[in-house]
PDB file of C-alpha atoms in Angstrom:
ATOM      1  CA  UNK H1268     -13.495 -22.683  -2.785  1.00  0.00           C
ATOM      2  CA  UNK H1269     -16.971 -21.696  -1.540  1.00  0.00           C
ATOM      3  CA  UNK H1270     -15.970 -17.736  -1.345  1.00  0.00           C
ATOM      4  CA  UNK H1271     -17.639 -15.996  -4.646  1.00  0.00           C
ATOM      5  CA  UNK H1272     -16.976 -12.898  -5.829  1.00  0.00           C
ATOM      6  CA  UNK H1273     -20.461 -11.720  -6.866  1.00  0.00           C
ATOM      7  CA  UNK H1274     -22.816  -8.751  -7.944  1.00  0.00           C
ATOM      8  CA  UNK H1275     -26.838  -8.547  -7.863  1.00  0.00           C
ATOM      9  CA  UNK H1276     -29.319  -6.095  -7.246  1.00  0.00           C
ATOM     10  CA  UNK H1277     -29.429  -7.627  -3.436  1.00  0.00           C
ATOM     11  CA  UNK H1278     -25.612  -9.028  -2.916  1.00  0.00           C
ATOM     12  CA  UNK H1279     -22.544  -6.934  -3.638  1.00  0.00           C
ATOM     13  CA  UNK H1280     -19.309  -9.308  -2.966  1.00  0.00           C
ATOM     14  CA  UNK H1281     -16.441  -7.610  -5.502  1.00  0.00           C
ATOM     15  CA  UNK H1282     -13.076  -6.979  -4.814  1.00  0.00           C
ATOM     16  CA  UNK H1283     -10.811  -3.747  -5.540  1.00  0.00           C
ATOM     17  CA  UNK H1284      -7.171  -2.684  -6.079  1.00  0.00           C
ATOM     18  CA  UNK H1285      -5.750  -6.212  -7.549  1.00  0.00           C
ATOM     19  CA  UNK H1286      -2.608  -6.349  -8.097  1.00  0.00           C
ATOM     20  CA  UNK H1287      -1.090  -9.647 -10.288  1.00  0.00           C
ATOM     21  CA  UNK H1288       2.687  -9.871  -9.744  1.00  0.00           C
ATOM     22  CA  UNK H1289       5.132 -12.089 -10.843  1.00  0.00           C
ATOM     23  CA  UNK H1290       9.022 -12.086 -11.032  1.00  0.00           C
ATOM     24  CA  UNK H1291      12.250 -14.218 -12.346  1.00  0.00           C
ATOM     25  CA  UNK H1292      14.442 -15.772 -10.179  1.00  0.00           C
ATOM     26  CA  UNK H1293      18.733 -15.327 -11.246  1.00  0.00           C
ATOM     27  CA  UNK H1294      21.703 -16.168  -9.421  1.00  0.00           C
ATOM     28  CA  UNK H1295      24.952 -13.761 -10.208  1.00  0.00           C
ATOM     29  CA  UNK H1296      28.262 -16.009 -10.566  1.00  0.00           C
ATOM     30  CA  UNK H1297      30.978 -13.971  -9.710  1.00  0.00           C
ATOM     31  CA  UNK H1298      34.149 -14.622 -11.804  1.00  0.00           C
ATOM     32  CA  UNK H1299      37.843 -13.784 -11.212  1.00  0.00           C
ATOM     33  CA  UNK H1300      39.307 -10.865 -13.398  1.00  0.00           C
ATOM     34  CA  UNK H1301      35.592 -10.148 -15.402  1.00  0.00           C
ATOM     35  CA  UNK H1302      32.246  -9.438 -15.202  1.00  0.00           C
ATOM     36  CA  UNK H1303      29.528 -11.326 -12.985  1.00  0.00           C
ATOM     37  CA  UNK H1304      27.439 -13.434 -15.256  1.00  0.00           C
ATOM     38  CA  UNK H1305      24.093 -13.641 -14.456  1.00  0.00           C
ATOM     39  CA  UNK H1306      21.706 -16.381 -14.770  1.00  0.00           C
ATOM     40  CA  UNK H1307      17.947 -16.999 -15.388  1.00  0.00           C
ATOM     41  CA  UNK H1308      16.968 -20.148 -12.993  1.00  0.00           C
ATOM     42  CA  UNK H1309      13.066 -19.866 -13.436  1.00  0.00           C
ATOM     43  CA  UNK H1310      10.655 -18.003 -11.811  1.00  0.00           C
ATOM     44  CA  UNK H1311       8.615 -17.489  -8.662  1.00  0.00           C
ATOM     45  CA  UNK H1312       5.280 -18.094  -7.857  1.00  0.00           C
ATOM     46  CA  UNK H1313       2.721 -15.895  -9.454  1.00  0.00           C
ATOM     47  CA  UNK H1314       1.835 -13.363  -5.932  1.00  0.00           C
ATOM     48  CA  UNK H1315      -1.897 -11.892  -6.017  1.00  0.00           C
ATOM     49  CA  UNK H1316      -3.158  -8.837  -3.483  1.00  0.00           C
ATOM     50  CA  UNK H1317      -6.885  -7.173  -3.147  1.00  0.00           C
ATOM     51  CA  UNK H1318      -9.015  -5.671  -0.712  1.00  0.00           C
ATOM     52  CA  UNK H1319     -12.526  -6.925  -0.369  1.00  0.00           C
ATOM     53  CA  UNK H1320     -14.690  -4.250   1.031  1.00  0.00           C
ATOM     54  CA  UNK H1321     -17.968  -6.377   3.114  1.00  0.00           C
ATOM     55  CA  UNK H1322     -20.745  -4.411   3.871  1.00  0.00           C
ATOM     56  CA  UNK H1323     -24.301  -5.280   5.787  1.00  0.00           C
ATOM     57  CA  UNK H1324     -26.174  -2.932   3.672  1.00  0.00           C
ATOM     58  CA  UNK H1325     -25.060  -4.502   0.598  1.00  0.00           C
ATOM     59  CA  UNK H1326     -26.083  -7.815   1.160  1.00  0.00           C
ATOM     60  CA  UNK H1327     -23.464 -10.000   3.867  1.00  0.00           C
ATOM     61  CA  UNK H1328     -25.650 -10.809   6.637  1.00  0.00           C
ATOM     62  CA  UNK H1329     -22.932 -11.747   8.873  1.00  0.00           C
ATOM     63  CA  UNK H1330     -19.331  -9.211   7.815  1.00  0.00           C
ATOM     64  CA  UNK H1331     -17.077 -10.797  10.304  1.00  0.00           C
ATOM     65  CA  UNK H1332     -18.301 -14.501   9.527  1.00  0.00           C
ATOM     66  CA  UNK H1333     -17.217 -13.665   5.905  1.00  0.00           C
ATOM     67  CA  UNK H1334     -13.737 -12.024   6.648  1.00  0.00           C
ATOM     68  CA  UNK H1335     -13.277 -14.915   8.747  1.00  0.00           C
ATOM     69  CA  UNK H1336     -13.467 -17.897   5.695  1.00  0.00           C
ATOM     70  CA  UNK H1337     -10.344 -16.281   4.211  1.00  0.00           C
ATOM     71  CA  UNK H1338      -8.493 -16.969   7.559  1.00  0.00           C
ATOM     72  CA  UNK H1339     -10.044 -20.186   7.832  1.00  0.00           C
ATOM     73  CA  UNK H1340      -8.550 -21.435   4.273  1.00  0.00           C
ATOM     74  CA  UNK H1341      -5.248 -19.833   5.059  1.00  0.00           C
ATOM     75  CA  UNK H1342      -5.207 -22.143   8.304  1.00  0.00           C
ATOM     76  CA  UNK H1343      -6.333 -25.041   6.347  1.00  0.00           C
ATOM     77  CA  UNK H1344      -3.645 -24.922   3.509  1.00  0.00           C
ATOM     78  CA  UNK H1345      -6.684 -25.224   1.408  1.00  0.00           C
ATOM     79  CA  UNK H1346      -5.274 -24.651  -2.295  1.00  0.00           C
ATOM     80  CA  UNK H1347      -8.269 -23.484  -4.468  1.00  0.00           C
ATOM     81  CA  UNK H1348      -8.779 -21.905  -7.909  1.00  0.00           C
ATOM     82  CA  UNK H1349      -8.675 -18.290  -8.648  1.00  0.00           C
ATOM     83  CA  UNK H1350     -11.548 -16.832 -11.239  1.00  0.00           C
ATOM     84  CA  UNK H1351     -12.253 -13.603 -12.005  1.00  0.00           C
ATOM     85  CA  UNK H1352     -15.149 -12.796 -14.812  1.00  0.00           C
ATOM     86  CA  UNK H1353     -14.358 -15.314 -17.302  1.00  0.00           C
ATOM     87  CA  UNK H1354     -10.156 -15.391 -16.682  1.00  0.00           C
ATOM     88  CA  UNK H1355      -8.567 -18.425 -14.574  1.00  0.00           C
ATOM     89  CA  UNK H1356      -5.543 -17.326 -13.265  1.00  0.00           C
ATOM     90  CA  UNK H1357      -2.327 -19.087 -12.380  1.00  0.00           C
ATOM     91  CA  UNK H1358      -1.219 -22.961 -13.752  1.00  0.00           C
ATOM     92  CA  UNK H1359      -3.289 -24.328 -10.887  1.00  0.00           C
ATOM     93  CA  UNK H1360      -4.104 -23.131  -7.677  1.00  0.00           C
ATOM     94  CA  UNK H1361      -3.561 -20.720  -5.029  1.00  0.00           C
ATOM     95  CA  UNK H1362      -3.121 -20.474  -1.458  1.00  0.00           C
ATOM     96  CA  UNK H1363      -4.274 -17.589   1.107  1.00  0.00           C
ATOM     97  CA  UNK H1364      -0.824 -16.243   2.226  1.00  0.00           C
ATOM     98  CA  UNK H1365      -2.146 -13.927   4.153  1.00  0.00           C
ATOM     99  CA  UNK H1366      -5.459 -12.099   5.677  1.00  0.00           C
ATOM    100  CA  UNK H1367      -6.440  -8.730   7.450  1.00  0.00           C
ATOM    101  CA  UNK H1368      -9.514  -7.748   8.775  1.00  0.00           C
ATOM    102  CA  UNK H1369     -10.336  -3.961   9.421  1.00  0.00           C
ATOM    103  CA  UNK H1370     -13.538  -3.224  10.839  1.00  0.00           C
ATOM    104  CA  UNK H1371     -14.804  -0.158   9.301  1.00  0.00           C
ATOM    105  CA  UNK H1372     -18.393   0.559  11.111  1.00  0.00           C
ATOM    106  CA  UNK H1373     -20.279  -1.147  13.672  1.00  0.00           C
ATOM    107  CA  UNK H1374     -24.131  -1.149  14.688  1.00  0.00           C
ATOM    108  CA  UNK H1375     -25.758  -0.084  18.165  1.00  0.00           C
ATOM    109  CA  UNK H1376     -24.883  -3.197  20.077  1.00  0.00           C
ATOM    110  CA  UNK H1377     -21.374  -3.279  18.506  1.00  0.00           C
ATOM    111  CA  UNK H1378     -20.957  -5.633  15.968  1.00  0.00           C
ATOM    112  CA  UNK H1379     -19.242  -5.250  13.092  1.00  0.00           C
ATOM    113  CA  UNK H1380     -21.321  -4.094  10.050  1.00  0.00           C
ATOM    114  CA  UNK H1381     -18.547  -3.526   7.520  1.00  0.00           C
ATOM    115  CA  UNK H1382     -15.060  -3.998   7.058  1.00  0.00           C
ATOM    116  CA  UNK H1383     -12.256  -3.996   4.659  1.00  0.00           C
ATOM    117  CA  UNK H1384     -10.471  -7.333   4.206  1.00  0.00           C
ATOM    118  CA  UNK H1385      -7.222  -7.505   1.870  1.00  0.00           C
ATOM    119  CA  UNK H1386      -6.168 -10.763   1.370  1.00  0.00           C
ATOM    120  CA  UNK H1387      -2.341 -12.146  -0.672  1.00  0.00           C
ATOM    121  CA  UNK H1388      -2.680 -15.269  -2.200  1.00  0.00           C
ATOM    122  CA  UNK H1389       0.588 -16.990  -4.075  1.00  0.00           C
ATOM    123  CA  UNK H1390       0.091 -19.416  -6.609  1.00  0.00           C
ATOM    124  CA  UNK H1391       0.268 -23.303  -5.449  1.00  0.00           C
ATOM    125  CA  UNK H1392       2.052 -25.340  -8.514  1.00  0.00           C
ATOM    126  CA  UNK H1393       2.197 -29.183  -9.035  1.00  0.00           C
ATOM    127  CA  UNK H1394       5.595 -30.140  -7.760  1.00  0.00           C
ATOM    128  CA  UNK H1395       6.985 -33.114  -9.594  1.00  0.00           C
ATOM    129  CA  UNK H1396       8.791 -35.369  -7.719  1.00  0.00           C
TER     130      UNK H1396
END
């Protein structure tokens, strides 16, 4: 999408605390007389969390504008890519699960000049059907 994750001597963008999760899926049969077997039926979607701290000072003219495009592509269903340094992650794409804004400090008039956003994506697959 059009959010980059970005570093410069005037623009500080990064995000902190990722954490990459994925996990199989089973199902337990229960038998009569013996043991439960226990079968592998694939896995679940890859399941990605960070914070992204957005500052004023650091280069995002606008904090709240910002925090609000990750809400805006969670409402949209908007499936995009997820890059970080030179690493693709996922089979395809990912969707914005979830977003939360915390305002951190605010200027004279009020407005928000930084806040912490943490954002869950889950990876978006190809279905074939």
């Amino acid at each position: 999408g059009q959010i980059n994750f970005r570093v410069s001597s005037e623009y500080v963008q990064t995000i902190e605390r990722m954490q990459y999760s994925r996990s199989a899926r089973t199902a337990v049969h229960q038998r009569h007389n013996t043991s439960a077997l226990t079968e592998f039926t694939g896995y679940d979607p890859a399941a990605i969390t960070f914070d992204c701290y957005l500052d004023r000072s650091l280069g995002i003219s606008d904090v709240m504008r910002e925090a609000d495009r990750f809400e805006e592509y969670m409402k949209e269903g908007r499936a995009v890519s997820f890059v970080l340094g030179n690493k693709i992650y996922g089979e395809y794409r990912w969707l914005i699960q979830s977003s939360k804004a915390v305002p951190v400090h605010y200027d004279g008039r009020g407005v928000v000049i930084a806040a912490k956003v943490t954002v869950s994506i889950i990876e978006y697959t190809r279905g074939t059907v």
